[in-house]
Amino acid sequence: LGDSGNVMGDVFGKRESYHQLAEDFFYPSANALTNARKAGWLYRHKEGFCGFFTRWRRRWVVLQGGYLFEFRNAEAKRPLELPIEVTETHASIHQNNKRKGELRYMRLSGITGHQVYCADDEHVLELWIHAIQAAKEEITSQRLVDQGTSHVTQVEESPSKKLNAHQRNG
């Protein structure tokens, strides 16, 4: 350990805390998300006090690696809050005819609640739904492959069992 007594700081050559490393992972800048599956402007619905004074806020939204990040703009240094894990959500398009005209919106429902987003046109909204579904499918299939690989690796790591089976058959 260096004079700081900070193991992570010494490992990475910097004096950063675990908290800072976790914060950098969960709160990247908008520019740091370079391998995004989809990025663009959406409007997020926010309810006001006791359900009154509802409003739509224009947000820069980035879908990367199974997470949906929301920023104030495309140059923001930090997301507005923790990212939404899309593998734990259900994305669907809804229609509201109650007020002036029709409003089509995307609702992401998960174990921590739901978020409602709207786009400038229906086609953009549908592209977001398809991108979220594709990200969910990709991550789910990768997890299954990883689980299958770890199982195969564990079986193959036992050469004594292979030798015993070969001796019995041979």
mmCIF file with all atom_site columns, C-alpha atoms in Angstrom:
data_model
loop_
_atom_site.group_PDB
_atom_site.id
_atom_site.type_symbol
_atom_site.label_atom_id
_atom_site.label_alt_id
_atom_site.label_comp_id
_atom_site.label_asym_id
_atom_site.label_entity_id
_atom_site.label_seq_id
_atom_site.pdbx_PDB_ins_code
_atom_site.Cartn_x
_atom_site.Cartn_y
_atom_site.Cartn_z
_atom_site.occupancy
_atom_site.B_iso_or_equiv
_atom_site.pdbx_formal_charge
_atom_site.auth_seq_id
_atom_site.auth_comp_id
_atom_site.auth_asym_id
_atom_site.auth_atom_id
_atom_site.pdbx_PDB_model_num
ATOM 1   C CA . LEU A 1 1   ? 0.000   0.000   0.000   1.00 0.00 ? 1   LEU A CA 1
ATOM 2   C CA . GLY A 1 2   ? 1.083   3.497   -0.679  1.00 0.00 ? 2   GLY A CA 1
ATOM 3   C CA . ASP A 1 3   ? 0.944   6.241   1.889   1.00 0.00 ? 3   ASP A CA 1
ATOM 4   C CA . SER A 1 4   ? -2.755  6.747   1.182   1.00 0.00 ? 4   SER A CA 1
ATOM 5   C CA . GLY A 1 5   ? -3.776  3.293   2.405   1.00 0.00 ? 5   GLY A CA 1
ATOM 6   C CA . ASN A 1 6   ? -6.140  3.053   -0.586  1.00 0.00 ? 6   ASN A CA 1
ATOM 7   C CA . VAL A 1 7   ? -5.766  -0.323  -2.325  1.00 0.00 ? 7   VAL A CA 1
ATOM 8   C CA . MET A 1 8   ? -7.763  0.629   -5.440  1.00 0.00 ? 8   MET A CA 1
ATOM 9   C CA . GLY A 1 9   ? -5.874  3.898   -5.773  1.00 0.00 ? 9   GLY A CA 1
ATOM 10  C CA . ASP A 1 10  ? -2.564  2.053   -5.695  1.00 0.00 ? 10  ASP A CA 1
ATOM 11  C CA . VAL A 1 11  ? -3.737  -0.611  -8.172  1.00 0.00 ? 11  VAL A CA 1
ATOM 12  C CA . PHE A 1 12  ? -4.886  1.936   -10.737 1.00 0.00 ? 12  PHE A CA 1
ATOM 13  C CA . GLY A 1 13  ? -2.113  4.451   -10.056 1.00 0.00 ? 13  GLY A CA 1
ATOM 14  C CA . LYS A 1 14  ? -4.667  6.981   -8.825  1.00 0.00 ? 14  LYS A CA 1
ATOM 15  C CA . ARG A 1 15  ? -6.055  7.754   -5.444  1.00 0.00 ? 15  ARG A CA 1
ATOM 16  C CA . GLU A 1 16  ? -9.710  7.019   -6.180  1.00 0.00 ? 16  GLU A CA 1
ATOM 17  C CA . SER A 1 17  ? -12.231 5.444   -3.865  1.00 0.00 ? 17  SER A CA 1
ATOM 18  C CA . TYR A 1 18  ? -14.466 2.483   -4.627  1.00 0.00 ? 18  TYR A CA 1
ATOM 19  C CA . HIS A 1 19  ? -17.322 4.950   -4.623  1.00 0.00 ? 19  HIS A CA 1
ATOM 20  C CA . GLN A 1 20  ? -15.715 6.995   -7.416  1.00 0.00 ? 20  GLN A CA 1
ATOM 21  C CA . LEU A 1 21  ? -15.088 3.884   -9.548  1.00 0.00 ? 21  LEU A CA 1
ATOM 22  C CA . ALA A 1 22  ? -18.708 2.756   -9.134  1.00 0.00 ? 22  ALA A CA 1
ATOM 23  C CA . GLU A 1 23  ? -19.923 6.262   -9.876  1.00 0.00 ? 23  GLU A CA 1
ATOM 24  C CA . ASP A 1 24  ? -17.897 6.389   -13.107 1.00 0.00 ? 24  ASP A CA 1
ATOM 25  C CA . PHE A 1 25  ? -19.441 3.076   -14.169 1.00 0.00 ? 25  PHE A CA 1
ATOM 26  C CA . PHE A 1 26  ? -23.049 4.011   -13.422 1.00 0.00 ? 26  PHE A CA 1
ATOM 27  C CA . TYR A 1 27  ? -22.715 7.703   -14.277 1.00 0.00 ? 27  TYR A CA 1
ATOM 28  C CA . PRO A 1 28  ? -20.701 7.967   -17.503 1.00 0.00 ? 28  PRO A CA 1
ATOM 29  C CA . SER A 1 29  ? -20.792 11.163  -19.533 1.00 0.00 ? 29  SER A CA 1
ATOM 30  C CA . ALA A 1 30  ? -22.948 11.191  -22.663 1.00 0.00 ? 30  ALA A CA 1
ATOM 31  C CA . ASN A 1 31  ? -19.797 11.390  -24.809 1.00 0.00 ? 31  ASN A CA 1
ATOM 32  C CA . ALA A 1 32  ? -18.280 8.314   -23.100 1.00 0.00 ? 32  ALA A CA 1
ATOM 33  C CA . LEU A 1 33  ? -21.062 6.045   -24.390 1.00 0.00 ? 33  LEU A CA 1
ATOM 34  C CA . THR A 1 34  ? -19.513 5.437   -27.799 1.00 0.00 ? 34  THR A CA 1
ATOM 35  C CA . ASN A 1 35  ? -20.912 1.968   -28.623 1.00 0.00 ? 35  ASN A CA 1
ATOM 36  C CA . ALA A 1 36  ? -24.561 2.888   -28.267 1.00 0.00 ? 36  ALA A CA 1
ATOM 37  C CA . ARG A 1 37  ? -27.185 0.722   -29.910 1.00 0.00 ? 37  ARG A CA 1
ATOM 38  C CA . LYS A 1 38  ? -29.436 3.783   -30.117 1.00 0.00 ? 38  LYS A CA 1
ATOM 39  C CA . ALA A 1 39  ? -29.265 7.404   -29.013 1.00 0.00 ? 39  ALA A CA 1
ATOM 40  C CA . GLY A 1 40  ? -31.531 10.366  -29.523 1.00 0.00 ? 40  GLY A CA 1
ATOM 41  C CA . TRP A 1 41  ? -34.051 12.800  -28.122 1.00 0.00 ? 41  TRP A CA 1
ATOM 42  C CA . LEU A 1 42  ? -37.125 11.545  -26.299 1.00 0.00 ? 42  LEU A CA 1
ATOM 43  C CA . TYR A 1 43  ? -39.607 13.272  -24.018 1.00 0.00 ? 43  TYR A CA 1
ATOM 44  C CA . ARG A 1 44  ? -39.906 11.823  -20.533 1.00 0.00 ? 44  ARG A CA 1
ATOM 45  C CA . HIS A 1 45  ? -43.111 12.190  -18.577 1.00 0.00 ? 45  HIS A CA 1
ATOM 46  C CA . LYS A 1 46  ? -42.744 13.529  -15.048 1.00 0.00 ? 46  LYS A CA 1
ATOM 47  C CA . GLU A 1 47  ? -45.603 13.777  -12.617 1.00 0.00 ? 47  GLU A CA 1
ATOM 48  C CA . GLY A 1 48  ? -45.697 16.771  -10.390 1.00 0.00 ? 48  GLY A CA 1
ATOM 49  C CA . PHE A 1 49  ? -46.985 17.242  -6.877  1.00 0.00 ? 49  PHE A CA 1
ATOM 50  C CA . CYS A 1 50  ? -49.722 14.671  -6.053  1.00 0.00 ? 50  CYS A CA 1
ATOM 51  C CA . GLY A 1 51  ? -50.176 13.846  -9.736  1.00 0.00 ? 51  GLY A CA 1
ATOM 52  C CA . PHE A 1 52  ? -50.844 17.462  -10.697 1.00 0.00 ? 52  PHE A CA 1
ATOM 53  C CA . PHE A 1 53  ? -48.654 19.648  -12.887 1.00 0.00 ? 53  PHE A CA 1
ATOM 54  C CA . THR A 1 54  ? -47.490 16.811  -15.083 1.00 0.00 ? 54  THR A CA 1
ATOM 55  C CA . ARG A 1 55  ? -44.964 17.728  -17.742 1.00 0.00 ? 55  ARG A CA 1
ATOM 56  C CA . TRP A 1 56  ? -42.832 16.317  -20.519 1.00 0.00 ? 56  TRP A CA 1
ATOM 57  C CA . ARG A 1 57  ? -39.076 16.966  -20.406 1.00 0.00 ? 57  ARG A CA 1
ATOM 58  C CA . ARG A 1 58  ? -36.909 16.628  -23.495 1.00 0.00 ? 58  ARG A CA 1
ATOM 59  C CA . ARG A 1 59  ? -33.984 14.287  -22.695 1.00 0.00 ? 59  ARG A CA 1
ATOM 60  C CA . TRP A 1 60  ? -31.017 12.808  -24.557 1.00 0.00 ? 60  TRP A CA 1
ATOM 61  C CA . VAL A 1 61  ? -31.431 9.044   -24.143 1.00 0.00 ? 61  VAL A CA 1
ATOM 62  C CA . VAL A 1 62  ? -28.734 6.442   -24.866 1.00 0.00 ? 62  VAL A CA 1
ATOM 63  C CA . LEU A 1 63  ? -29.227 2.663   -25.046 1.00 0.00 ? 63  LEU A CA 1
ATOM 64  C CA . GLN A 1 64  ? -25.940 0.855   -24.514 1.00 0.00 ? 64  GLN A CA 1
ATOM 65  C CA . GLY A 1 65  ? -25.054 -2.538  -23.130 1.00 0.00 ? 65  GLY A CA 1
ATOM 66  C CA . GLY A 1 66  ? -28.519 -3.303  -21.792 1.00 0.00 ? 66  GLY A CA 1
ATOM 67  C CA . TYR A 1 67  ? -28.879 0.014   -19.994 1.00 0.00 ? 67  TYR A CA 1
ATOM 68  C CA . LEU A 1 68  ? -30.903 3.088   -20.862 1.00 0.00 ? 68  LEU A CA 1
ATOM 69  C CA . PHE A 1 69  ? -29.142 6.294   -19.797 1.00 0.00 ? 69  PHE A CA 1
ATOM 70  C CA . GLU A 1 70  ? -30.954 9.625   -19.627 1.00 0.00 ? 70  GLU A CA 1
ATOM 71  C CA . PHE A 1 71  ? -29.122 12.959  -19.938 1.00 0.00 ? 71  PHE A CA 1
ATOM 72  C CA . ARG A 1 72  ? -30.170 16.592  -19.931 1.00 0.00 ? 72  ARG A CA 1
ATOM 73  C CA . ASN A 1 73  ? -28.423 16.985  -23.322 1.00 0.00 ? 73  ASN A CA 1
ATOM 74  C CA . ALA A 1 74  ? -25.948 15.178  -25.617 1.00 0.00 ? 74  ALA A CA 1
ATOM 75  C CA . GLU A 1 75  ? -22.914 16.851  -23.964 1.00 0.00 ? 75  GLU A CA 1
ATOM 76  C CA . ALA A 1 76  ? -23.912 16.213  -20.340 1.00 0.00 ? 76  ALA A CA 1
ATOM 77  C CA . LYS A 1 77  ? -21.195 15.015  -17.970 1.00 0.00 ? 77  LYS A CA 1
ATOM 78  C CA . ARG A 1 78  ? -23.514 12.742  -15.966 1.00 0.00 ? 78  ARG A CA 1
ATOM 79  C CA . PRO A 1 79  ? -26.842 10.978  -16.423 1.00 0.00 ? 79  PRO A CA 1
ATOM 80  C CA . LEU A 1 80  ? -29.754 12.436  -14.500 1.00 0.00 ? 80  LEU A CA 1
ATOM 81  C CA . GLU A 1 81  ? -30.159 9.237   -12.464 1.00 0.00 ? 81  GLU A CA 1
ATOM 82  C CA . LEU A 1 82  ? -29.161 5.586   -12.369 1.00 0.00 ? 82  LEU A CA 1
ATOM 83  C CA . PRO A 1 83  ? -29.613 3.847   -15.724 1.00 0.00 ? 83  PRO A CA 1
ATOM 84  C CA . ILE A 1 84  ? -32.600 1.618   -16.394 1.00 0.00 ? 84  ILE A CA 1
ATOM 85  C CA . GLU A 1 85  ? -31.643 -2.030  -16.943 1.00 0.00 ? 85  GLU A CA 1
ATOM 86  C CA . VAL A 1 86  ? -33.682 -2.937  -20.020 1.00 0.00 ? 86  VAL A CA 1
ATOM 87  C CA . THR A 1 87  ? -33.417 -6.695  -19.453 1.00 0.00 ? 87  THR A CA 1
ATOM 88  C CA . GLU A 1 88  ? -35.603 -6.218  -16.377 1.00 0.00 ? 88  GLU A CA 1
ATOM 89  C CA . THR A 1 89  ? -38.260 -4.159  -18.165 1.00 0.00 ? 89  THR A CA 1
ATOM 90  C CA . HIS A 1 90  ? -41.186 -4.629  -20.481 1.00 0.00 ? 90  HIS A CA 1
ATOM 91  C CA . ALA A 1 91  ? -41.392 -2.051  -23.289 1.00 0.00 ? 91  ALA A CA 1
ATOM 92  C CA . SER A 1 92  ? -44.738 -1.355  -24.913 1.00 0.00 ? 92  SER A CA 1
ATOM 93  C CA . ILE A 1 93  ? -46.479 1.345   -26.919 1.00 0.00 ? 93  ILE A CA 1
ATOM 94  C CA . HIS A 1 94  ? -49.693 2.828   -25.551 1.00 0.00 ? 94  HIS A CA 1
ATOM 95  C CA . GLN A 1 95  ? -52.194 5.312   -26.896 1.00 0.00 ? 95  GLN A CA 1
ATOM 96  C CA . ASN A 1 96  ? -53.957 8.072   -24.996 1.00 0.00 ? 96  ASN A CA 1
ATOM 97  C CA . ASN A 1 97  ? -57.064 9.650   -26.548 1.00 0.00 ? 97  ASN A CA 1
ATOM 98  C CA . LYS A 1 98  ? -58.243 11.564  -23.472 1.00 0.00 ? 98  LYS A CA 1
ATOM 99  C CA . ARG A 1 99  ? -56.940 15.003  -24.290 1.00 0.00 ? 99  ARG A CA 1
ATOM 100 C CA . LYS A 1 100 ? -56.252 17.073  -27.368 1.00 0.00 ? 100 LYS A CA 1
ATOM 101 C CA . GLY A 1 101 ? -55.648 14.536  -30.127 1.00 0.00 ? 101 GLY A CA 1
ATOM 102 C CA . GLU A 1 102 ? -53.917 11.204  -29.782 1.00 0.00 ? 102 GLU A CA 1
ATOM 103 C CA . LEU A 1 103 ? -50.675 10.598  -27.965 1.00 0.00 ? 103 LEU A CA 1
ATOM 104 C CA . ARG A 1 104 ? -48.618 7.466   -28.518 1.00 0.00 ? 104 ARG A CA 1
ATOM 105 C CA . TYR A 1 105 ? -46.005 6.776   -25.883 1.00 0.00 ? 105 TYR A CA 1
ATOM 106 C CA . MET A 1 106 ? -43.573 4.078   -24.801 1.00 0.00 ? 106 MET A CA 1
ATOM 107 C CA . ARG A 1 107 ? -43.853 2.674   -21.302 1.00 0.00 ? 107 ARG A CA 1
ATOM 108 C CA . LEU A 1 108 ? -40.932 0.831   -19.699 1.00 0.00 ? 108 LEU A CA 1
ATOM 109 C CA . SER A 1 109 ? -42.235 -1.213  -16.787 1.00 0.00 ? 109 SER A CA 1
ATOM 110 C CA . GLY A 1 110 ? -39.860 -2.938  -14.425 1.00 0.00 ? 110 GLY A CA 1
ATOM 111 C CA . ILE A 1 111 ? -39.430 -4.067  -10.862 1.00 0.00 ? 111 ILE A CA 1
ATOM 112 C CA . THR A 1 112 ? -38.586 -0.535  -9.709  1.00 0.00 ? 112 THR A CA 1
ATOM 113 C CA . GLY A 1 113 ? -41.579 1.149   -11.339 1.00 0.00 ? 113 GLY A CA 1
ATOM 114 C CA . HIS A 1 114 ? -42.202 2.564   -14.779 1.00 0.00 ? 114 HIS A CA 1
ATOM 115 C CA . GLN A 1 115 ? -40.986 5.329   -17.062 1.00 0.00 ? 115 GLN A CA 1
ATOM 116 C CA . VAL A 1 116 ? -42.991 6.905   -19.858 1.00 0.00 ? 116 VAL A CA 1
ATOM 117 C CA . TYR A 1 117 ? -41.362 8.333   -22.989 1.00 0.00 ? 117 TYR A CA 1
ATOM 118 C CA . CYS A 1 118 ? -42.712 9.989   -26.106 1.00 0.00 ? 118 CYS A CA 1
ATOM 119 C CA . ALA A 1 119 ? -40.976 10.847  -29.396 1.00 0.00 ? 119 ALA A CA 1
ATOM 120 C CA . ASP A 1 120 ? -41.464 13.455  -32.103 1.00 0.00 ? 120 ASP A CA 1
ATOM 121 C CA . ASP A 1 121 ? -43.071 10.868  -34.378 1.00 0.00 ? 121 ASP A CA 1
ATOM 122 C CA . GLU A 1 122 ? -44.433 7.323   -34.189 1.00 0.00 ? 122 GLU A CA 1
ATOM 123 C CA . HIS A 1 123 ? -41.694 5.836   -36.356 1.00 0.00 ? 123 HIS A CA 1
ATOM 124 C CA . VAL A 1 124 ? -38.980 7.011   -33.937 1.00 0.00 ? 124 VAL A CA 1
ATOM 125 C CA . LEU A 1 125 ? -40.919 5.515   -31.035 1.00 0.00 ? 125 LEU A CA 1
ATOM 126 C CA . GLU A 1 126 ? -41.169 2.159   -32.824 1.00 0.00 ? 126 GLU A CA 1
ATOM 127 C CA . LEU A 1 127 ? -37.421 2.218   -33.563 1.00 0.00 ? 127 LEU A CA 1
ATOM 128 C CA . TRP A 1 128 ? -36.750 2.661   -29.839 1.00 0.00 ? 128 TRP A CA 1
ATOM 129 C CA . ILE A 1 129 ? -39.022 -0.282  -28.977 1.00 0.00 ? 129 ILE A CA 1
ATOM 130 C CA . HIS A 1 130 ? -37.215 -2.504  -31.517 1.00 0.00 ? 130 HIS A CA 1
ATOM 131 C CA . ALA A 1 131 ? -33.785 -1.411  -30.241 1.00 0.00 ? 131 ALA A CA 1
ATOM 132 C CA . ILE A 1 132 ? -34.762 -2.163  -26.627 1.00 0.00 ? 132 ILE A CA 1
ATOM 133 C CA . GLN A 1 133 ? -36.177 -5.567  -27.576 1.00 0.00 ? 133 GLN A CA 1
ATOM 134 C CA . ALA A 1 134 ? -33.032 -6.402  -29.584 1.00 0.00 ? 134 ALA A CA 1
ATOM 135 C CA . ALA A 1 135 ? -30.808 -5.398  -26.642 1.00 0.00 ? 135 ALA A CA 1
ATOM 136 C CA . LYS A 1 136 ? -32.860 -7.568  -24.276 1.00 0.00 ? 136 LYS A CA 1
ATOM 137 C CA . GLU A 1 137 ? -32.653 -10.567 -26.621 1.00 0.00 ? 137 GLU A CA 1
ATOM 138 C CA . GLU A 1 138 ? -28.915 -10.140 -27.166 1.00 0.00 ? 138 GLU A CA 1
ATOM 139 C CA . ILE A 1 139 ? -28.120 -9.891  -23.460 1.00 0.00 ? 139 ILE A CA 1
ATOM 140 C CA . THR A 1 140 ? -30.428 -12.760 -22.526 1.00 0.00 ? 140 THR A CA 1
ATOM 141 C CA . SER A 1 141 ? -28.903 -15.061 -25.151 1.00 0.00 ? 141 SER A CA 1
ATOM 142 C CA . GLN A 1 142 ? -25.388 -14.028 -24.071 1.00 0.00 ? 142 GLN A CA 1
ATOM 143 C CA . ARG A 1 143 ? -26.243 -14.886 -20.465 1.00 0.00 ? 143 ARG A CA 1
ATOM 144 C CA . LEU A 1 144 ? -27.512 -18.295 -21.574 1.00 0.00 ? 144 LEU A CA 1
ATOM 145 C CA . VAL A 1 145 ? -24.329 -18.900 -23.556 1.00 0.00 ? 145 VAL A CA 1
ATOM 146 C CA . ASP A 1 146 ? -22.226 -17.828 -20.564 1.00 0.00 ? 146 ASP A CA 1
ATOM 147 C CA . GLN A 1 147 ? -24.171 -20.161 -18.273 1.00 0.00 ? 147 GLN A CA 1
ATOM 148 C CA . GLY A 1 148 ? -23.835 -23.020 -20.762 1.00 0.00 ? 148 GLY A CA 1
ATOM 149 C CA . THR A 1 149 ? -20.124 -22.369 -21.205 1.00 0.00 ? 149 THR A CA 1
ATOM 150 C CA . SER A 1 150 ? -19.475 -22.306 -17.461 1.00 0.00 ? 150 SER A CA 1
ATOM 151 C CA . HIS A 1 151 ? -21.304 -25.641 -17.120 1.00 0.00 ? 151 HIS A CA 1
ATOM 152 C CA . VAL A 1 152 ? -19.286 -27.202 -19.975 1.00 0.00 ? 152 VAL A CA 1
ATOM 153 C CA . THR A 1 153 ? -16.043 -25.823 -18.547 1.00 0.00 ? 153 THR A CA 1
ATOM 154 C CA . GLN A 1 154 ? -16.783 -27.368 -15.156 1.00 0.00 ? 154 GLN A CA 1
ATOM 155 C CA . VAL A 1 155 ? -17.471 -30.776 -16.724 1.00 0.00 ? 155 VAL A CA 1
ATOM 156 C CA . GLU A 1 156 ? -14.345 -30.650 -18.888 1.00 0.00 ? 156 GLU A CA 1
ATOM 157 C CA . GLU A 1 157 ? -12.143 -29.668 -15.934 1.00 0.00 ? 157 GLU A CA 1
ATOM 158 C CA . SER A 1 158 ? -12.463 -33.130 -14.434 1.00 0.00 ? 158 SER A CA 1
ATOM 159 C CA . PRO A 1 159 ? -9.952  -35.302 -16.364 1.00 0.00 ? 159 PRO A CA 1
ATOM 160 C CA . SER A 1 160 ? -10.025 -38.034 -13.665 1.00 0.00 ? 160 SER A CA 1
ATOM 161 C CA . LYS A 1 161 ? -13.674 -38.747 -14.485 1.00 0.00 ? 161 LYS A CA 1
ATOM 162 C CA . LYS A 1 162 ? -12.815 -38.973 -18.181 1.00 0.00 ? 162 LYS A CA 1
ATOM 163 C CA . LEU A 1 163 ? -9.939  -41.359 -17.425 1.00 0.00 ? 163 LEU A CA 1
ATOM 164 C CA . ASN A 1 164 ? -12.131 -43.560 -15.192 1.00 0.00 ? 164 ASN A CA 1
ATOM 165 C CA . ALA A 1 165 ? -14.870 -43.701 -17.838 1.00 0.00 ? 165 ALA A CA 1
ATOM 166 C CA . HIS A 1 166 ? -12.291 -44.557 -20.532 1.00 0.00 ? 166 HIS A CA 1
ATOM 167 C CA . GLN A 1 167 ? -10.785 -47.317 -18.373 1.00 0.00 ? 167 GLN A CA 1
ATOM 168 C CA . ARG A 1 168 ? -14.226 -48.846 -17.721 1.00 0.00 ? 168 ARG A CA 1
ATOM 169 C CA . ASN A 1 169 ? -15.130 -48.783 -21.422 1.00 0.00 ? 169 ASN A CA 1
ATOM 170 C CA . GLY A 1 170 ? -11.679 -49.796 -22.650 1.00 0.00 ? 170 GLY A CA 1
#
